[in-house]
Short mmCIF file of C-alpha atoms in Angstrom, two decimals:
data_model
loop_
_atom_site.label_atom_id
_atom_site.label_comp_id
_atom_site.label_asym_id
_atom_site.label_seq_id
_atom_site.Cartn_x
_atom_site.Cartn_y
_atom_site.Cartn_z
CA MET A 1473 -55.89 -41.90 -5.53
CA ALA A 1474 -59.61 -41.12 -5.73
CA ILE A 1475 -59.51 -37.67 -4.15
CA VAL A 1476 -56.86 -36.45 -6.61
CA ARG A 1477 -58.82 -38.04 -9.46
CA TRP A 1478 -61.92 -36.06 -8.44
CA LEU A 1479 -59.90 -32.84 -8.18
CA LEU A 1480 -58.55 -33.25 -11.72
CA LEU A 1481 -62.04 -33.98 -13.01
CA ALA A 1482 -63.34 -30.84 -11.30
CA PHE A 1483 -60.63 -28.79 -13.02
CA GLN A 1484 -61.56 -30.32 -16.37
CA PHE A 1485 -65.23 -29.72 -15.80
CA THR A 1486 -65.09 -26.07 -14.70
CA THR A 1487 -61.94 -24.57 -16.25
CA ILE A 1488 -59.73 -24.66 -19.31
CA VAL A 1489 -56.64 -25.37 -17.17
CA PRO A 1490 -54.69 -28.28 -18.74
CA THR A 1491 -54.69 -31.41 -16.59
CA PRO A 1492 -53.44 -34.98 -17.05
CA GLU A 1493 -55.79 -37.26 -18.96
CA ILE A 1494 -57.89 -39.53 -16.75
CA HIS A 1495 -59.00 -42.95 -17.97
CA ASN A 1496 -61.96 -45.13 -17.02
CA VAL A 1497 -64.02 -42.32 -15.51
CA SER A 1498 -67.31 -43.46 -13.99
CA GLU A 1499 -70.48 -41.44 -13.51
CA GLN A 1500 -69.94 -41.55 -9.75
CA ASP A 1501 -66.43 -40.15 -10.20
CA ILE A 1502 -67.87 -37.15 -12.03
CA ARG A 1503 -70.56 -36.61 -9.41
CA LYS A 1504 -68.08 -36.89 -6.55
CA SER A 1505 -65.74 -34.41 -8.25
CA VAL A 1506 -68.33 -31.75 -7.45
CA VAL A 1507 -66.98 -31.72 -3.88
CA TRP A 1508 -64.02 -29.74 -5.24
CA PHE A 1509 -66.06 -27.06 -7.02
CA PRO A 1510 -65.74 -24.46 -4.22
CA ILE A 1511 -61.99 -25.08 -3.97
CA ILE A 1512 -61.64 -24.59 -7.72
CA GLY A 1513 -63.55 -21.33 -7.33
CA GLY A 1514 -61.19 -20.28 -4.56
CA LEU A 1515 -58.11 -21.06 -6.67
CA LEU A 1516 -59.55 -19.04 -9.55
CA GLY A 1517 -60.13 -16.27 -7.04
CA VAL A 1518 -56.44 -16.39 -6.07
CA VAL A 1519 -55.52 -15.90 -9.73
CA LEU A 1520 -57.98 -13.00 -9.91
CA TRP A 1521 -56.44 -11.44 -6.80
CA LEU A 1522 -52.87 -11.88 -8.06
CA SER A 1523 -53.81 -10.29 -11.37
CA GLU A 1524 -55.52 -7.39 -9.61
CA TRP A 1525 -52.56 -6.90 -7.27
CA PHE A 1526 -49.99 -7.01 -10.06
CA PHE A 1527 -51.72 -4.79 -12.60
CA SER A 1528 -52.86 -2.24 -10.00
CA ARG A 1529 -49.18 -1.50 -9.35
CA TYR A 1530 -48.82 -0.13 -12.87
CA LEU A 1531 -52.34 0.81 -13.98
CA SER A 1532 -55.43 2.46 -12.57
CA SER A 1533 -57.76 0.31 -10.47
CA MET A 1534 -60.32 0.28 -13.30
CA ALA A 1535 -57.81 -0.89 -15.89
CA ALA A 1536 -56.41 -3.51 -13.49
CA SER A 1537 -59.91 -4.82 -12.77
CA ALA A 1538 -60.77 -5.00 -16.48
CA ILE A 1539 -57.67 -7.10 -17.23
CA SER A 1540 -58.10 -9.28 -14.14
CA LEU A 1541 -61.76 -9.99 -14.89
CA THR A 1542 -60.85 -10.89 -18.46
CA ILE A 1543 -58.25 -13.41 -17.26
CA TYR A 1544 -60.65 -14.83 -14.67
CA THR A 1545 -63.46 -15.29 -17.20
CA TRP A 1546 -61.08 -16.78 -19.78
CA LEU A 1547 -59.85 -19.40 -17.29
CA THR A 1548 -63.42 -20.64 -16.84
CA GLY A 1549 -63.89 -20.85 -20.60
CA ALA A 1550 -66.84 -18.49 -20.01
CA LEU A 1551 -68.77 -21.69 -19.29
CA HIS A 1552 -70.95 -20.23 -16.55
CA LEU A 1553 -71.42 -16.98 -18.44
CA ASP A 1554 -72.69 -18.98 -21.40
CA GLY A 1555 -75.19 -20.66 -19.08
CA LEU A 1556 -76.41 -17.25 -17.94
CA MET A 1557 -76.91 -16.10 -21.52
CA ASP A 1558 -78.79 -19.25 -22.52
CA THR A 1559 -80.99 -19.03 -19.41
CA ALA A 1560 -81.72 -15.36 -20.05
CA ASP A 1561 -82.69 -16.11 -23.65
CA ALA A 1562 -85.07 -18.85 -22.50
CA LEU A 1563 -86.66 -16.67 -19.83
CA GLY A 1564 -86.85 -13.68 -22.14
CA SER A 1565 -88.64 -15.66 -24.82
CA ARG A 1566 -91.78 -15.89 -22.63
CA ARG A 1567 -92.66 -19.08 -24.43
CA ALA A 1568 -94.11 -22.33 -23.12
CA ARG A 1569 -91.82 -24.56 -21.07
CA GLU A 1570 -90.81 -27.01 -23.81
CA ILE A 1571 -90.15 -24.28 -26.36
CA ALA A 1572 -88.20 -22.23 -23.82
CA LEU A 1573 -86.03 -25.25 -23.00
CA GLU A 1574 -85.30 -25.70 -26.70
CA ILE A 1575 -84.29 -22.04 -26.91
CA MET A 1576 -81.98 -22.61 -23.96
CA LYS A 1577 -80.26 -25.45 -25.86
CA ASP A 1578 -79.72 -23.23 -28.91
CA SER A 1579 -76.04 -22.22 -29.08
CA ARG A 1580 -76.86 -18.87 -30.68
CA ILE A 1581 -76.95 -15.81 -28.42
CA GLY A 1582 -80.13 -13.73 -28.37
CA ALA A 1583 -80.69 -10.15 -27.32
CA MET A 1584 -81.68 -11.05 -23.75
CA GLY A 1585 -78.61 -13.22 -23.30
CA ALA A 1586 -76.29 -10.52 -24.59
CA VAL A 1587 -77.85 -7.88 -22.33
CA ALA A 1588 -77.69 -10.18 -19.29
CA ALA A 1589 -73.99 -10.91 -19.89
CA LEU A 1590 -73.18 -7.24 -20.43
CA LEU A 1591 -74.95 -6.13 -17.26
CA LEU A 1592 -73.36 -8.91 -15.25
CA LEU A 1593 -69.83 -8.09 -16.43
CA ILE A 1594 -70.36 -4.38 -15.81
CA GLY A 1595 -71.52 -5.18 -12.29
CA LYS A 1596 -68.55 -7.44 -11.57
CA PHE A 1597 -66.13 -4.91 -13.02
CA SER A 1598 -67.52 -2.06 -10.94
CA ALA A 1599 -67.48 -4.19 -7.78
CA LEU A 1600 -63.91 -5.42 -8.26
CA SER A 1601 -62.59 -1.94 -9.02
CA SER A 1602 -64.39 -0.67 -5.91
CA LEU A 1603 -62.66 -3.31 -3.77
CA SER A 1604 -59.23 -1.95 -4.68
CA PRO A 1605 -56.67 -2.18 -3.14
CA PRO A 1606 -57.31 -5.88 -3.46
CA TYR A 1607 -57.77 -7.95 -0.31
CA LEU A 1608 -57.28 -11.69 -0.81
CA GLY A 1609 -60.38 -12.79 1.10
CA TYR A 1610 -62.77 -10.76 -1.03
CA PHE A 1611 -61.49 -12.29 -4.24
CA VAL A 1612 -61.36 -15.88 -2.98
CA VAL A 1613 -64.46 -16.34 -0.83
CA VAL A 1614 -67.09 -15.08 -3.27
CA PRO A 1615 -66.10 -17.52 -6.07
CA MET A 1616 -66.19 -20.30 -3.47
CA PHE A 1617 -69.74 -19.43 -2.47
CA SER A 1618 -70.85 -19.13 -6.09
CA ARG A 1619 -69.59 -22.65 -6.84
CA LEU A 1620 -71.12 -23.91 -3.62
CA SER A 1621 -74.47 -22.57 -4.80
CA MET A 1622 -74.25 -24.94 -7.77
CA VAL A 1623 -73.47 -27.85 -5.45
CA TRP A 1624 -76.55 -27.03 -3.34
CA SER A 1625 -78.73 -26.86 -6.46
CA MET A 1626 -77.40 -30.18 -7.74
CA GLY A 1627 -77.88 -31.83 -4.37
CA PHE A 1628 -81.35 -30.64 -3.42
CA PHE A 1629 -83.34 -29.45 -6.43
CA PRO A 1630 -84.94 -31.26 -9.41
CA SER A 1631 -83.94 -31.38 -13.05
CA ALA A 1632 -86.00 -29.79 -15.82
CA ARG A 1633 -85.32 -32.62 -18.26
CA GLN A 1634 -84.55 -36.32 -18.28
CA GLU A 1635 -81.29 -35.65 -20.06
CA GLY A 1636 -78.30 -33.34 -19.96
CA LEU A 1637 -76.23 -32.07 -17.04
CA GLY A 1638 -79.24 -31.07 -14.99
CA TRP A 1639 -80.53 -34.65 -15.01
CA PHE A 1640 -77.03 -36.11 -14.56
CA PHE A 1641 -76.40 -34.23 -11.31
CA SER A 1642 -79.85 -33.43 -9.93
CA ARG A 1643 -80.38 -35.14 -6.56
CA LYS A 1644 -77.77 -37.76 -7.48
CA LEU A 1645 -74.87 -36.37 -5.45
CA PRO A 1646 -73.88 -38.38 -2.37
CA PHE A 1647 -74.91 -36.33 0.66
CA TRP A 1648 -71.34 -36.26 1.95
CA VAL A 1649 -70.32 -34.38 -1.21
CA THR A 1650 -72.72 -31.53 -0.48
CA LEU A 1651 -71.80 -31.54 3.22
CA ALA A 1652 -68.06 -31.59 2.60
CA ALA A 1653 -68.24 -28.82 -0.01
CA THR A 1654 -70.25 -26.69 2.42
CA CYS A 1655 -67.89 -27.32 5.35
CA MET A 1656 -64.76 -26.57 3.31
CA THR A 1657 -66.26 -23.33 2.04
CA LEU A 1658 -67.31 -22.13 5.49
CA LEU A 1659 -64.01 -23.12 7.11
CA LEU A 1660 -61.85 -21.33 4.57
CA SER A 1661 -64.20 -18.34 4.57
CA VAL A 1662 -63.91 -17.72 8.31
CA LEU A 1663 -60.12 -17.91 7.96
CA LEU A 1664 -60.12 -15.22 5.27
CA LEU A 1665 -62.96 -12.87 6.22
CA PRO A 1666 -64.54 -11.45 9.39
CA ILE A 1667 -67.28 -13.73 10.71
CA GLN A 1668 -69.95 -11.06 10.14
CA GLU A 1669 -69.18 -10.86 6.43
CA VAL A 1670 -69.10 -14.66 6.13
CA PHE A 1671 -72.48 -14.89 7.86
CA TRP A 1672 -74.08 -12.41 5.47
CA LEU A 1673 -72.49 -14.04 2.42
CA TRP A 1674 -73.81 -17.41 3.57
CA LEU A 1675 -77.29 -16.03 4.30
CA VAL A 1676 -77.57 -14.13 1.03
CA SER A 1677 -76.25 -17.11 -0.95
CA VAL A 1678 -78.87 -19.40 0.59
CA PHE A 1679 -81.57 -16.82 -0.16
CA VAL A 1680 -80.47 -16.45 -3.80
CA VAL A 1681 -80.27 -20.24 -4.26
CA LEU A 1682 -83.80 -20.72 -2.88
CA LEU A 1683 -85.23 -17.83 -4.88
CA PHE A 1684 -83.51 -18.84 -8.10
CA ASN A 1685 -84.46 -22.51 -7.83
CA GLY A 1686 -88.05 -21.59 -7.07
CA TRP A 1687 -88.07 -19.45 -10.20
CA MET A 1688 -86.52 -22.22 -12.31
CA PHE A 1689 -89.06 -24.74 -11.00
CA LYS A 1690 -91.92 -22.42 -11.86
CA LYS A 1691 -90.60 -21.72 -15.36
CA PHE A 1692 -88.97 -25.01 -16.37
CA ALA A 1693 -89.90 -27.52 -13.63
CA GLY A 1694 -86.26 -27.69 -12.54
CA ASN A 1695 -82.64 -27.04 -13.48
CA THR A 1696 -80.41 -27.62 -16.47
CA GLY A 1697 -76.65 -27.33 -16.89
CA ASP A 1698 -77.24 -23.79 -18.14
CA THR A 1699 -79.20 -22.73 -15.06
CA TYR A 1700 -76.42 -24.05 -12.82
CA GLY A 1701 -74.03 -21.73 -14.62
CA ALA A 1702 -76.47 -18.83 -14.41
CA LEU A 1703 -76.83 -19.31 -10.66
CA ASN A 1704 -73.05 -19.30 -10.25
CA GLU A 1705 -72.82 -15.97 -12.06
CA ILE A 1706 -75.67 -14.41 -10.11
CA VAL A 1707 -74.33 -15.45 -6.70
CA GLU A 1708 -70.90 -14.13 -7.67
CA TRP A 1709 -72.37 -10.78 -8.74
CA VAL A 1710 -74.44 -10.48 -5.58
CA GLY A 1711 -71.55 -11.57 -3.35
CA TRP A 1712 -69.12 -8.96 -4.62
CA MET A 1713 -71.79 -6.26 -4.47
CA LEU A 1714 -72.46 -7.23 -0.86
CA LEU A 1715 -68.77 -6.84 0.00
CA VAL A 1716 -68.74 -3.44 -1.68
CA PHE A 1717 -71.64 -2.50 0.60
CA PHE A 1718 -69.68 -3.61 3.67
CA ASN A 1719 -66.68 -1.55 2.56
CA ARG A 1720 -68.46 1.57 1.42
#
């Protein structure tokens, strides 16, 4: 069944969760699997919420958030965090486009990448511990929007190179994939959060996506697989900070 096939591919692509092996995978299968990205984010958010709920019964909210965030990041294989670090290293190099893109491909972590990851994790940790006691909607909806931001970038914005994940996905997604991912995210969001909070999360996510993609186009002429991951992390950070603001 195609829809289950795409779901399993999405799990393989964005997490380290073991899944059955899939044979004879086409390029279109991989692109269509993107429709499930927000749902994968939501499921990871459920795990984050369960961890926060469980550990907060026995530990302080800060300790519970530290453990929960560790589990959440581990389940993703730190894939998106790695993209943030590589993107930060490339931007921090202040070199010409081609050289900066080569720096981005380098697997070694530079000072800018390490600082970016540290600040991001500190921000997420402080936001999650501030949202205690944990409410399911806060932990599920933000990861959905962060994954949706990647779908929007893949669907509407150019690639920086003629190779790699950026080129593979950029403007090659069927329009129904982007539309379906957006509709699923909004529908589940309004079921889990007040409409006002969903509206502001949607508006801020759109703003961040436009701002980030404009920046990437100016610096690199488009996106790469690393910048997709960086955008996911940034939208997640901003989203949880926004919810902290609403619940201050």
